[in-house]
mmCIF file of C-alpha atoms in Angstrom:
data_model
loop_
_atom_site.group_PDB
_atom_site.id
_atom_site.type_symbol
_atom_site.label_atom_id
_atom_site.label_comp_id
_atom_site.label_asym_id
_atom_site.label_seq_id
_atom_site.Cartn_x
_atom_site.Cartn_y
_atom_site.Cartn_z
ATOM 1 C CA MET A 13 59.856 -1.862 8.902
ATOM 2 C CA HIS A 14 56.867 -1.025 6.553
ATOM 3 C CA VAL A 15 53.102 -1.916 6.429
ATOM 4 C CA VAL A 16 53.691 -2.283 2.882
ATOM 5 C CA ASP A 17 56.909 -3.704 1.373
ATOM 6 C CA PHE A 18 56.232 -1.183 -1.761
ATOM 7 C CA ASN A 19 56.130 1.680 0.237
ATOM 8 C CA PRO A 20 59.343 2.779 1.759
ATOM 9 C CA TYR A 21 60.392 5.402 3.519
ATOM 10 C CA VAL A 22 62.453 8.126 1.334
ATOM 11 C CA ALA A 23 63.710 11.527 2.087
ATOM 12 C CA ARG A 24 61.137 14.148 0.147
ATOM 13 C CA THR A 25 62.136 15.631 -2.962
ATOM 14 C CA PRO A 26 60.367 19.019 -4.137
ATOM 15 C CA VAL A 27 58.323 18.050 -7.647
ATOM 16 C CA CYS A 28 57.706 21.314 -10.016
ATOM 17 C CA ALA A 29 55.450 21.432 -12.634
ATOM 18 C CA ALA A 30 54.408 23.741 -15.452
ATOM 19 C CA ALA A 31 52.383 23.985 -18.345
ATOM 20 C CA LEU A 32 54.279 24.449 -21.382
ATOM 21 C CA THR A 33 54.020 24.128 -25.412
ATOM 22 C CA LEU A 34 54.767 21.476 -27.572
ATOM 23 C CA LEU A 35 57.628 21.703 -30.170
ATOM 24 C CA LEU A 36 56.908 18.736 -32.078
ATOM 25 C CA ALA A 37 58.280 17.045 -35.587
ATOM 26 C CA SER A 38 57.342 14.099 -37.767
ATOM 27 C CA LEU A 39 58.604 10.841 -36.989
ATOM 28 C CA ALA A 40 60.948 8.815 -39.313
ATOM 29 C CA PRO A 41 59.011 6.897 -41.800
ATOM 30 C CA LEU A 42 57.525 3.157 -41.130
ATOM 31 C CA HIS A 43 60.400 0.999 -42.342
ATOM 32 C CA ALA A 44 59.852 -1.983 -44.640
ATOM 33 C CA GLY A 45 58.699 -4.657 -43.369
ATOM 34 C CA ASP A 46 57.117 -3.643 -40.094
ATOM 35 C CA LYS A 47 53.943 -5.306 -39.487
ATOM 36 C CA LYS A 48 50.996 -5.076 -37.093
ATOM 37 C CA ALA A 49 49.708 -8.115 -34.739
ATOM 38 C CA PRO A 50 46.240 -8.322 -33.801
ATOM 39 C CA GLY A 51 45.331 -5.519 -31.425
ATOM 40 C CA VAL A 52 48.151 -3.424 -32.770
ATOM 41 C CA ILE A 53 47.234 -0.252 -34.501
ATOM 42 C CA LEU A 54 50.577 0.989 -35.319
ATOM 43 C CA ASN A 55 54.054 -0.561 -34.761
ATOM 44 C CA MET A 56 56.781 1.594 -36.328
ATOM 45 C CA ALA A 57 60.617 1.949 -35.756
ATOM 46 C CA GLY A 58 62.148 5.846 -35.764
ATOM 47 C CA LYS A 59 65.538 7.514 -35.472
ATOM 48 C CA PHE A 60 66.405 10.503 -33.299
ATOM 49 C CA THR A 61 69.273 12.153 -35.345
ATOM 50 C CA GLY A 62 69.895 15.125 -32.493
ATOM 51 C CA ALA A 63 68.428 17.590 -34.817
ATOM 52 C CA GLU A 64 64.908 17.751 -33.863
ATOM 53 C CA PRO A 65 63.392 20.511 -32.160
ATOM 54 C CA ALA A 66 63.834 20.934 -28.287
ATOM 55 C CA ASP A 67 60.972 20.404 -25.595
ATOM 56 C CA THR A 68 60.180 23.551 -23.728
ATOM 57 C CA ARG A 69 59.787 21.585 -20.748
ATOM 58 C CA PHE A 70 62.823 19.349 -20.614
ATOM 59 C CA PRO A 71 65.448 21.864 -22.567
ATOM 60 C CA ARG A 72 68.120 18.976 -23.211
ATOM 61 C CA GLY A 73 65.025 16.664 -24.619
ATOM 62 C CA LYS A 74 64.462 16.397 -28.412
ATOM 63 C CA VAL A 75 60.845 15.861 -29.930
ATOM 64 C CA LYS A 76 59.236 13.582 -32.817
ATOM 65 C CA LEU A 77 55.529 13.660 -33.391
ATOM 66 C CA GLN A 78 52.896 11.043 -34.671
ATOM 67 C CA ASN A 79 49.781 12.102 -35.835
ATOM 68 C CA ILE A 80 47.297 9.211 -35.661
ATOM 69 C CA ASN A 81 43.795 8.391 -35.322
ATOM 70 C CA LEU A 82 43.013 6.455 -32.105
ATOM 71 C CA PRO A 83 39.930 4.233 -31.459
ATOM 72 C CA ALA A 84 37.530 4.803 -28.336
ATOM 73 C CA GLY A 85 38.642 2.445 -25.410
ATOM 74 C CA TYR A 86 41.735 2.008 -23.766
ATOM 75 C CA VAL A 87 45.028 2.320 -25.493
ATOM 76 C CA ARG A 88 48.506 1.059 -24.899
ATOM 77 C CA ILE A 89 51.621 3.143 -26.335
ATOM 78 C CA GLU A 90 55.222 2.224 -25.911
ATOM 79 C CA ILE A 91 58.397 3.509 -27.109
ATOM 80 C CA VAL A 92 61.749 0.993 -26.844
ATOM 81 C CA GLY A 93 65.129 2.646 -27.232
ATOM 82 C CA LYS A 94 68.002 1.020 -26.707
ATOM 83 C CA GLU A 95 70.337 3.764 -25.374
ATOM 84 C CA LEU A 96 67.368 6.277 -25.106
ATOM 85 C CA ASN A 97 65.914 7.658 -22.098
ATOM 86 C CA THR A 98 62.361 8.597 -23.703
ATOM 87 C CA LEU A 99 59.062 9.975 -22.622
ATOM 88 C CA ILE A 100 55.499 9.787 -23.887
ATOM 89 C CA ARG A 101 53.348 12.862 -24.447
ATOM 90 C CA VAL A 102 49.769 12.483 -26.239
ATOM 91 C CA SER A 103 47.738 15.483 -27.162
ATOM 92 C CA GLY A 104 44.016 15.978 -28.530
ATOM 93 C CA LYS A 105 41.963 18.853 -30.023
ATOM 94 C CA THR A 106 41.743 19.975 -26.264
ATOM 95 C CA GLY A 107 45.628 20.264 -26.012
ATOM 96 C CA LEU A 108 47.457 17.906 -23.333
ATOM 97 C CA ILE A 109 45.945 14.816 -21.968
ATOM 98 C CA ALA A 110 48.526 13.005 -20.434
ATOM 99 C CA GLU A 111 52.235 12.028 -20.395
ATOM 100 C CA ASN A 112 54.335 9.372 -18.372
ATOM 101 C CA GLY A 113 57.432 9.742 -15.893
ATOM 102 C CA GLY A 114 59.498 8.253 -18.967
ATOM 103 C CA GLY A 115 61.642 5.282 -19.084
ATOM 104 C CA GLY A 116 65.396 5.010 -18.633
ATOM 105 C CA PRO A 117 67.792 3.743 -21.281
ATOM 106 C CA GLY A 118 66.819 0.415 -22.754
ATOM 107 C CA VAL A 119 63.798 0.658 -20.444
ATOM 108 C CA GLU A 120 60.160 0.880 -22.198
ATOM 109 C CA SER A 121 58.161 3.554 -21.703
ATOM 110 C CA VAL A 122 54.767 3.119 -21.256
ATOM 111 C CA LEU A 123 51.647 5.273 -21.320
ATOM 112 C CA VAL A 124 48.172 3.947 -21.053
ATOM 113 C CA LEU A 125 45.184 5.997 -21.719
ATOM 114 C CA LYS A 126 41.397 6.008 -22.039
ATOM 115 C CA VAL A 127 40.201 7.296 -25.366
ATOM 116 C CA PRO A 128 36.506 8.787 -25.017
ATOM 117 C CA ALA A 129 35.844 8.978 -28.942
ATOM 118 C CA PRO A 130 37.558 8.200 -32.149
ATOM 119 C CA ASP A 131 39.718 11.351 -33.016
ATOM 120 C CA PRO A 132 42.788 12.738 -34.353
ATOM 121 C CA TYR A 133 45.487 12.335 -31.927
ATOM 122 C CA SER A 134 49.258 13.925 -31.698
ATOM 123 C CA ILE A 135 51.913 11.381 -29.968
ATOM 124 C CA ALA A 136 54.994 13.195 -28.963
ATOM 125 C CA ALA A 137 58.137 10.709 -28.473
ATOM 126 C CA ILE A 138 60.518 12.634 -26.613
ATOM 127 C CA SER A 139 64.229 11.897 -26.134
ATOM 128 C CA LEU A 140 65.162 13.092 -22.602
ATOM 129 C CA ASP A 141 68.807 13.921 -22.825
ATOM 130 C CA GLY A 142 69.000 14.280 -26.591
ATOM 131 C CA LYS A 143 70.691 11.489 -27.708
ATOM 132 C CA ALA A 144 70.391 10.329 -31.193
ATOM 133 C CA GLY A 145 69.477 6.723 -31.672
ATOM 134 C CA ASP A 146 66.824 4.328 -32.959
ATOM 135 C CA TYR A 147 63.585 3.343 -31.205
ATOM 136 C CA ARG A 148 60.401 1.420 -31.607
ATOM 137 C CA LEU A 149 56.934 2.970 -31.438
ATOM 138 C CA VAL A 150 53.894 0.643 -30.575
ATOM 139 C CA VAL A 151 50.390 1.595 -30.166
ATOM 140 C CA ALA A 152 47.964 -1.320 -29.117
ATOM 141 C CA GLU A 153 44.801 -1.836 -27.624
ATOM 142 C CA SER A 154 44.508 -2.286 -23.660
ATOM 143 C CA THR A 155 42.262 -3.104 -21.205
ATOM 144 C CA ARG A 156 40.659 -1.069 -17.905
ATOM 145 C CA ALA A 157 42.922 -3.223 -15.577
ATOM 146 C CA GLU A 158 46.361 -2.152 -17.071
ATOM 147 C CA TYR A 159 45.121 1.418 -17.847
ATOM 148 C CA LEU A 160 44.520 1.717 -13.998
ATOM 149 C CA VAL A 161 47.929 0.163 -13.058
ATOM 150 C CA GLU A 162 49.543 1.978 -15.514
ATOM 151 C CA GLN A 163 48.434 5.373 -14.871
ATOM 152 C CA ALA A 164 48.304 5.386 -10.945
ATOM 153 C CA GLY A 165 51.941 6.090 -11.259
ATOM 154 C CA ALA A 166 51.553 9.402 -13.988
ATOM 155 C CA VAL A 167 48.186 10.630 -12.364
ATOM 156 C CA ASP A 168 50.008 13.770 -11.666
ATOM 157 C CA LEU A 169 51.090 14.455 -15.132
ATOM 158 C CA MET A 170 47.349 13.967 -16.597
ATOM 159 C CA ALA A 171 45.285 16.902 -18.024
ATOM 160 C CA ARG A 172 42.742 17.741 -15.098
ATOM 161 C CA ASP A 173 39.689 16.234 -17.243
ATOM 162 C CA ALA A 174 41.631 12.949 -17.964
ATOM 163 C CA ARG A 175 42.723 12.992 -14.008
ATOM 164 C CA ALA A 176 39.075 13.295 -13.057
ATOM 165 C CA GLU A 177 38.174 10.636 -15.282
ATOM 166 C CA TYR A 178 41.016 8.164 -14.026
ATOM 167 C CA LEU A 179 40.118 8.679 -10.544
ATOM 168 C CA ALA A 180 36.298 8.039 -11.405
ATOM 169 C CA GLU A 181 37.248 4.794 -13.063
ATOM 170 C CA LEU A 182 39.483 3.615 -10.112
ATOM 171 C CA THR A 183 36.739 4.382 -7.652
ATOM 172 C CA LYS A 184 34.244 2.599 -9.534
ATOM 173 C CA ASP A 185 36.566 -0.391 -10.018
ATOM 174 C CA PHE A 186 37.663 -0.844 -6.251
ATOM 175 C CA GLN A 187 33.740 -0.779 -5.593
ATOM 176 C CA GLU A 188 32.931 -3.407 -7.951
ATOM 177 C CA LYS A 189 35.859 -5.564 -6.322
ATOM 178 C CA GLY A 190 35.053 -4.886 -2.765
ATOM 179 C CA ALA A 191 35.800 -7.570 -0.152
ATOM 180 C CA GLY A 192 38.002 -8.943 -3.454
ATOM 181 C CA LEU A 193 40.514 -6.108 -3.243
ATOM 182 C CA GLY A 194 44.077 -7.117 -3.302
ATOM 183 C CA PRO A 195 47.689 -5.949 -2.547
ATOM 184 C CA LYS A 196 48.058 -5.015 -6.137
ATOM 185 C CA ASP A 197 44.993 -2.519 -5.950
ATOM 186 C CA LEU A 198 46.499 -1.626 -2.335
ATOM 187 C CA GLN A 199 49.493 -0.611 -4.830
ATOM 188 C CA THR A 200 47.705 1.090 -7.109
ATOM 189 C CA ALA A 201 46.064 3.196 -4.734
ATOM 190 C CA PHE A 202 49.148 4.451 -2.975
ATOM 191 C CA ALA A 203 50.772 5.204 -6.289
ATOM 192 C CA ALA A 204 47.926 7.499 -7.339
ATOM 193 C CA ALA A 205 47.432 9.286 -4.382
ATOM 194 C CA SER A 206 50.619 9.898 -3.363
ATOM 195 C CA ASN A 207 51.278 11.364 -6.572
ATOM 196 C CA LEU A 208 48.716 13.498 -6.493
ATOM 197 C CA GLU A 209 50.501 15.224 -3.326
ATOM 198 C CA GLY A 210 52.473 17.256 -5.336
ATOM 199 C CA VAL A 211 50.033 18.759 -7.754
ATOM 200 C CA ASP A 212 46.685 19.035 -5.454
ATOM 201 C CA ALA A 213 46.937 18.364 -1.682
ATOM 202 C CA ALA A 214 43.000 18.527 -1.393
ATOM 203 C CA LEU A 215 42.300 15.944 -3.917
ATOM 204 C CA ALA A 216 45.297 13.704 -2.798
ATOM 205 C CA ALA A 217 43.424 13.758 0.547
ATOM 206 C CA LYS A 218 40.182 12.757 -0.613
ATOM 207 C CA THR A 219 42.004 10.023 -2.666
ATOM 208 C CA TYR A 220 43.701 8.539 0.066
ATOM 209 C CA GLU A 221 40.194 8.658 2.486
ATOM 210 C CA GLU A 222 38.019 7.334 -0.188
ATOM 211 C CA LEU A 223 40.429 4.487 -1.641
ATOM 212 C CA GLY A 224 41.339 3.763 1.963
ATOM 213 C CA LYS A 225 38.042 3.377 3.325
ATOM 214 C CA MET A 226 37.350 0.628 0.646
ATOM 215 C CA LEU A 227 40.360 -1.069 1.136
ATOM 216 C CA ALA A 228 39.104 -1.571 4.410
ATOM 217 C CA LYS A 229 36.816 -3.805 3.511
ATOM 218 C CA SER A 230 39.249 -6.374 2.245
ATOM 219 C CA SER A 231 39.184 -9.917 3.098
ATOM 220 C CA ASN A 232 43.180 -9.455 3.112
ATOM 221 C CA ARG A 233 44.803 -8.571 6.243
ATOM 222 C CA LYS A 234 47.911 -7.122 4.673
ATOM 223 C CA VAL A 235 45.571 -4.880 2.420
ATOM 224 C CA THR A 236 43.271 -3.576 5.560
ATOM 225 C CA ALA A 237 46.701 -2.522 7.413
ATOM 226 C CA GLY A 238 47.827 -1.055 4.205
ATOM 227 C CA ALA A 239 44.314 1.103 4.083
ATOM 228 C CA GLU A 240 45.362 2.257 7.462
ATOM 229 C CA LYS A 241 48.167 3.864 6.506
ATOM 230 C CA LEU A 242 46.109 5.261 3.338
ATOM 231 C CA LEU A 243 43.982 6.838 6.008
ATOM 232 C CA GLY A 244 46.688 8.500 7.987
ATOM 233 C CA CYS A 245 48.219 10.008 4.789
ATOM 234 C CA SER A 246 44.601 11.612 4.532
ATOM 235 C CA ARG A 247 44.880 12.734 8.080
ATOM 236 C CA ARG A 248 48.532 14.302 7.670
ATOM 237 C CA LEU A 249 47.573 16.171 4.363
ATOM 238 C CA LYS A 250 44.665 17.953 6.745
ATOM 239 C CA LEU A 251 47.110 18.965 9.520
ATOM 240 C CA LEU A 252 48.033 22.439 8.138
ATOM 241 C CA GLY A 253 45.776 24.915 10.180
ATOM 242 C CA ASN A 254 44.583 21.812 12.513
ATOM 243 C CA ASP A 255 45.365 20.404 15.853
ATOM 244 C CA MET A 256 47.731 17.255 16.197
ATOM 245 C CA HIS A 257 47.307 14.657 18.908
ATOM 246 C CA ILE A 258 50.231 12.597 19.882
ATOM 247 C CA ALA A 259 50.251 9.735 22.227
ATOM 248 C CA GLY A 260 53.170 7.075 22.632
ATOM 249 C CA THR A 261 56.133 6.083 24.977
ATOM 250 C CA LYS A 262 59.137 7.668 25.640
ATOM 251 C CA ILE A 263 62.466 6.027 25.338
ATOM 252 C CA ASP A 264 62.761 5.614 29.443
ATOM 253 C CA GLY A 265 59.173 3.864 28.857
ATOM 254 C CA LYS A 266 57.252 6.772 30.170
ATOM 255 C CA PRO A 267 53.953 7.771 28.451
ATOM 256 C CA ILE A 268 54.079 11.403 26.642
ATOM 257 C CA ASP A 269 52.155 13.742 28.246
ATOM 258 C CA TRP A 270 51.143 16.129 24.652
ATOM 259 C CA LYS A 271 48.685 18.363 26.849
ATOM 260 C CA ALA A 272 52.027 19.495 28.883
ATOM 261 C CA TYR A 273 53.454 20.708 25.463
ATOM 262 C CA ARG A 274 50.598 23.243 24.858
ATOM 263 C CA GLY A 275 51.313 26.757 25.394
ATOM 264 C CA LYS A 276 54.783 25.895 23.528
ATOM 265 C CA VAL A 277 55.988 26.017 19.942
ATOM 266 C CA VAL A 278 56.860 22.241 19.253
ATOM 267 C CA LEU A 279 58.696 20.845 16.496
ATOM 268 C CA VAL A 280 57.592 17.055 15.900
ATOM 269 C CA ASP A 281 60.065 15.403 14.002
ATOM 270 C CA PHE A 282 59.825 11.894 12.382
ATOM 271 C CA TRP A 283 63.550 10.747 11.818
ATOM 272 C CA ALA A 284 65.579 7.326 11.898
ATOM 273 C CA THR A 285 68.794 6.445 12.432
ATOM 274 C CA TRP A 286 69.591 5.331 9.121
ATOM 275 C CA CYS A 287 68.496 8.394 7.662
ATOM 276 C CA GLY A 288 71.162 10.851 6.552
ATOM 277 C CA PRO A 289 68.982 14.007 5.912
ATOM 278 C CA CYS A 290 67.502 13.497 9.322
ATOM 279 C CA ARG A 291 70.853 13.529 11.118
ATOM 280 C CA ALA A 292 72.123 16.376 9.011
ATOM 281 C CA GLU A 293 69.235 18.576 10.364
ATOM 282 C CA PHE A 294 70.213 17.895 14.244
ATOM 283 C CA PRO A 295 72.634 21.157 14.482
ATOM 284 C CA ASN A 296 70.272 23.368 13.322
ATOM 285 C CA MET A 297 67.709 21.736 15.783
ATOM 286 C CA LYS A 298 69.981 21.973 18.586
ATOM 287 C CA ARG A 299 71.507 25.828 17.892
ATOM 288 C CA ASN A 300 67.614 26.975 17.851
ATOM 289 C CA HIS A 301 66.538 24.602 20.811
ATOM 290 C CA ASP A 302 69.416 26.061 22.704
ATOM 291 C CA ALA A 303 68.172 29.578 21.694
ATOM 292 C CA TYR A 304 64.587 29.414 22.129
ATOM 293 C CA LYS A 305 63.912 26.998 24.813
ATOM 294 C CA GLU A 306 63.758 29.374 27.716
ATOM 295 C CA ARG A 307 61.223 31.272 25.831
ATOM 296 C CA GLY A 308 58.757 28.212 24.800
ATOM 297 C CA PHE A 309 60.143 25.983 22.188
ATOM 298 C CA GLU A 310 60.417 22.294 22.343
ATOM 299 C CA ILE A 311 61.326 19.620 20.118
ATOM 300 C CA LEU A 312 59.355 16.184 20.243
ATOM 301 C CA ALA A 313 61.202 13.335 18.359
ATOM 302 C CA ILE A 314 59.537 10.336 16.722
ATOM 303 C CA SER A 315 61.762 7.346 15.652
ATOM 304 C CA ILE A 316 60.448 4.917 13.343
ATOM 305 C CA ASP A 317 63.536 2.904 13.658
ATOM 306 C CA ASP A 318 63.092 -1.011 13.788
ATOM 307 C CA ASP A 319 66.504 -1.755 16.242
ATOM 308 C CA ARG A 320 65.827 -0.460 19.120
ATOM 309 C CA ASP A 321 68.997 -1.463 20.560
ATOM 310 C CA GLU A 322 70.419 0.627 17.403
ATOM 311 C CA LEU A 323 68.131 3.480 18.197
ATOM 312 C CA GLU A 324 69.262 3.580 22.137
ATOM 313 C CA ALA A 325 72.891 3.422 20.942
ATOM 314 C CA PHE A 326 72.738 6.260 19.108
ATOM 315 C CA LEU A 327 70.493 8.394 21.570
ATOM 316 C CA LYS A 328 73.250 7.852 24.127
ATOM 317 C CA SER A 329 75.993 8.769 21.827
ATOM 318 C CA ALA A 330 74.261 11.955 20.079
ATOM 319 C CA LYS A 331 72.775 13.360 23.319
ATOM 320 C CA LEU A 332 69.700 14.870 22.000
ATOM 321 C CA PRO A 333 68.910 17.312 24.481
ATOM 322 C CA TRP A 334 64.758 16.253 23.694
ATOM 323 C CA GLU A 335 62.573 13.601 24.398
ATOM 324 C CA CYS A 336 62.302 10.598 21.764
ATOM 325 C CA LEU A 337 59.194 8.566 21.008
ATOM 326 C CA HIS A 338 59.285 4.941 20.122
ATOM 327 C CA GLU A 339 57.356 1.891 20.637
ATOM 328 C CA LYS A 340 58.799 -1.632 20.574
ATOM 329 C CA VAL A 341 56.451 -2.741 17.972
ATOM 330 C CA ILE A 342 57.237 -5.245 14.589
ATOM 331 C CA GLY A 343 56.378 -2.962 11.838
ATOM 332 C CA ASP A 344 55.581 0.515 11.035
ATOM 333 C CA GLN A 345 55.491 2.815 14.200
ATOM 334 C CA PRO A 346 51.852 3.754 15.237
ATOM 335 C CA LEU A 347 51.978 7.415 14.913
ATOM 336 C CA ALA A 348 53.498 6.702 11.456
ATOM 337 C CA ILE A 349 50.779 4.971 10.373
ATOM 338 C CA HIS A 350 48.366 7.251 12.149
ATOM 339 C CA TYR A 351 49.824 10.226 10.151
ATOM 340 C CA GLY A 352 50.866 8.082 7.087
ATOM 341 C CA VAL A 353 54.277 9.118 6.877
ATOM 342 C CA LEU A 354 55.932 7.850 3.747
ATOM 343 C CA PHE A 355 58.986 10.131 3.876
ATOM 344 C CA ILE A 356 61.494 11.335 6.419
ATOM 345 C CA PRO A 357 62.467 13.954 7.755
ATOM 346 C CA LEU A 358 59.281 15.068 8.301
ATOM 347 C CA ALA A 359 59.357 18.259 10.419
ATOM 348 C CA ILE A 360 55.992 19.583 11.736
ATOM 349 C CA LEU A 361 55.814 22.898 13.870
ATOM 350 C CA VAL A 362 53.089 23.403 15.895
ATOM 351 C CA ASP A 363 52.052 26.786 17.311
ATOM 352 C CA ARG A 364 51.092 27.353 21.093
ATOM 353 C CA ASP A 365 47.804 26.956 20.739
ATOM 354 C CA GLY A 366 48.266 23.574 19.408
ATOM 355 C CA LYS A 367 47.734 24.097 15.504
ATOM 356 C CA VAL A 368 50.105 23.003 12.403
ATOM 357 C CA VAL A 369 51.626 26.104 11.161
ATOM 358 C CA SER A 370 54.146 23.814 8.957
ATOM 359 C CA MET A 371 54.914 20.378 7.484
ATOM 360 C CA ASN A 372 58.387 21.218 6.623
ATOM 361 C CA ALA A 373 59.969 23.146 9.234
ATOM 362 C CA ARG A 374 63.509 22.699 8.533
ATOM 363 C CA GLY A 375 66.640 24.530 7.782
ATOM 364 C CA ALA A 376 66.036 28.279 7.419
ATOM 365 C CA GLU A 377 62.574 27.749 7.257
ATOM 366 C CA LEU A 378 62.476 26.729 10.815
ATOM 367 C CA ASP A 379 64.692 30.192 11.540
ATOM 368 C CA ARG A 380 62.229 31.805 10.024
ATOM 369 C CA LEU A 381 58.975 30.418 11.852
ATOM 370 C CA LEU A 382 60.667 30.283 15.292
ATOM 371 C CA GLU A 383 61.352 34.105 14.950
ATOM 372 C CA LYS A 384 57.687 35.069 13.479
ATOM 373 C CA LEU A 385 56.222 32.622 16.539
ATOM 374 C CA ILE A 386 58.729 33.600 19.342
ATOM 375 C CA GLY A 387 60.930 36.372 18.409
ATOM 376 C CA PRO A 388 64.141 37.417 17.181
ATOM 377 C CA VAL A 389 67.176 35.376 18.820
ATOM 378 C CA LYS A 390 68.711 36.957 21.756
ATOM 379 C CA LYS A 391 72.047 38.217 21.240
#
């Protein structure tokens, strides 16, 4: 189904972020017998008792703090707690530097960062669910390669300066590898750019495009195929306020005439038969289609299903009153690649002039937009 097997389609979940003040407490003292291996800066055991201060970002979380002088270079920080769901947050003289996405119970929580100069730093260990329990904090020297891979998934959590430095480092690494860029680099690019979408869409689009162009020069065919989708993601993020171009084949085998839709308000719906949230939206789409069809509203569905027989059976049963596009190809649908579709449902609303006015026209938002663009529902 997918160009890259590590990038499945998912239902989109909104993500919110805010700048919050840290409440910190001291870590438990180093246990007797703790030793540092070569390259290890700190290796200590700690314990959450449940009496620690609450974290302001995660109200149920409890916070402990370790002040430490870190050397310049790449540093790996990890916390392991058998029953704990932990998160790592690092602050310096200028405030928050970075944090990771957390690790589930019994899962190692890791944060790799680049330290620009030897300085005092504060490492916050956070028990996200406030549970008590033992853990181990290890700080060790790391490498650029590990830094680039590990931080790709947490780039959205970095401070602005740290984020810019990470992206510059990643770009430099890609330039150095050239045609030698491989699947792991593709995965890193997707992780970094997709995590930026929720915090800075313009920067995400730029990252998708720049890294995609470099990956397109790889000697690995799977990587170049993945690069096409990266470039598509950049194209998708630039759609709002601009024209959307559609080409493809309808279920009946005839080509779509996108020009025939000009002058209408069109909902372009990327979906699949196996997507529950997609099917759950159909009643709302049908209601609006019935109410506005005679006044210039149309829906164009684009299926990303693998199984053509299953799709045709579903459409016959559901009797959806709008056209559906689907290509008989192995792998991603061409339009899904062209617009870098990473999640479904993806409901894009196009106005009468062919300009995209919304990238999330579902539920009550679709009602609101149609009333704005066409007028109130006639009673």
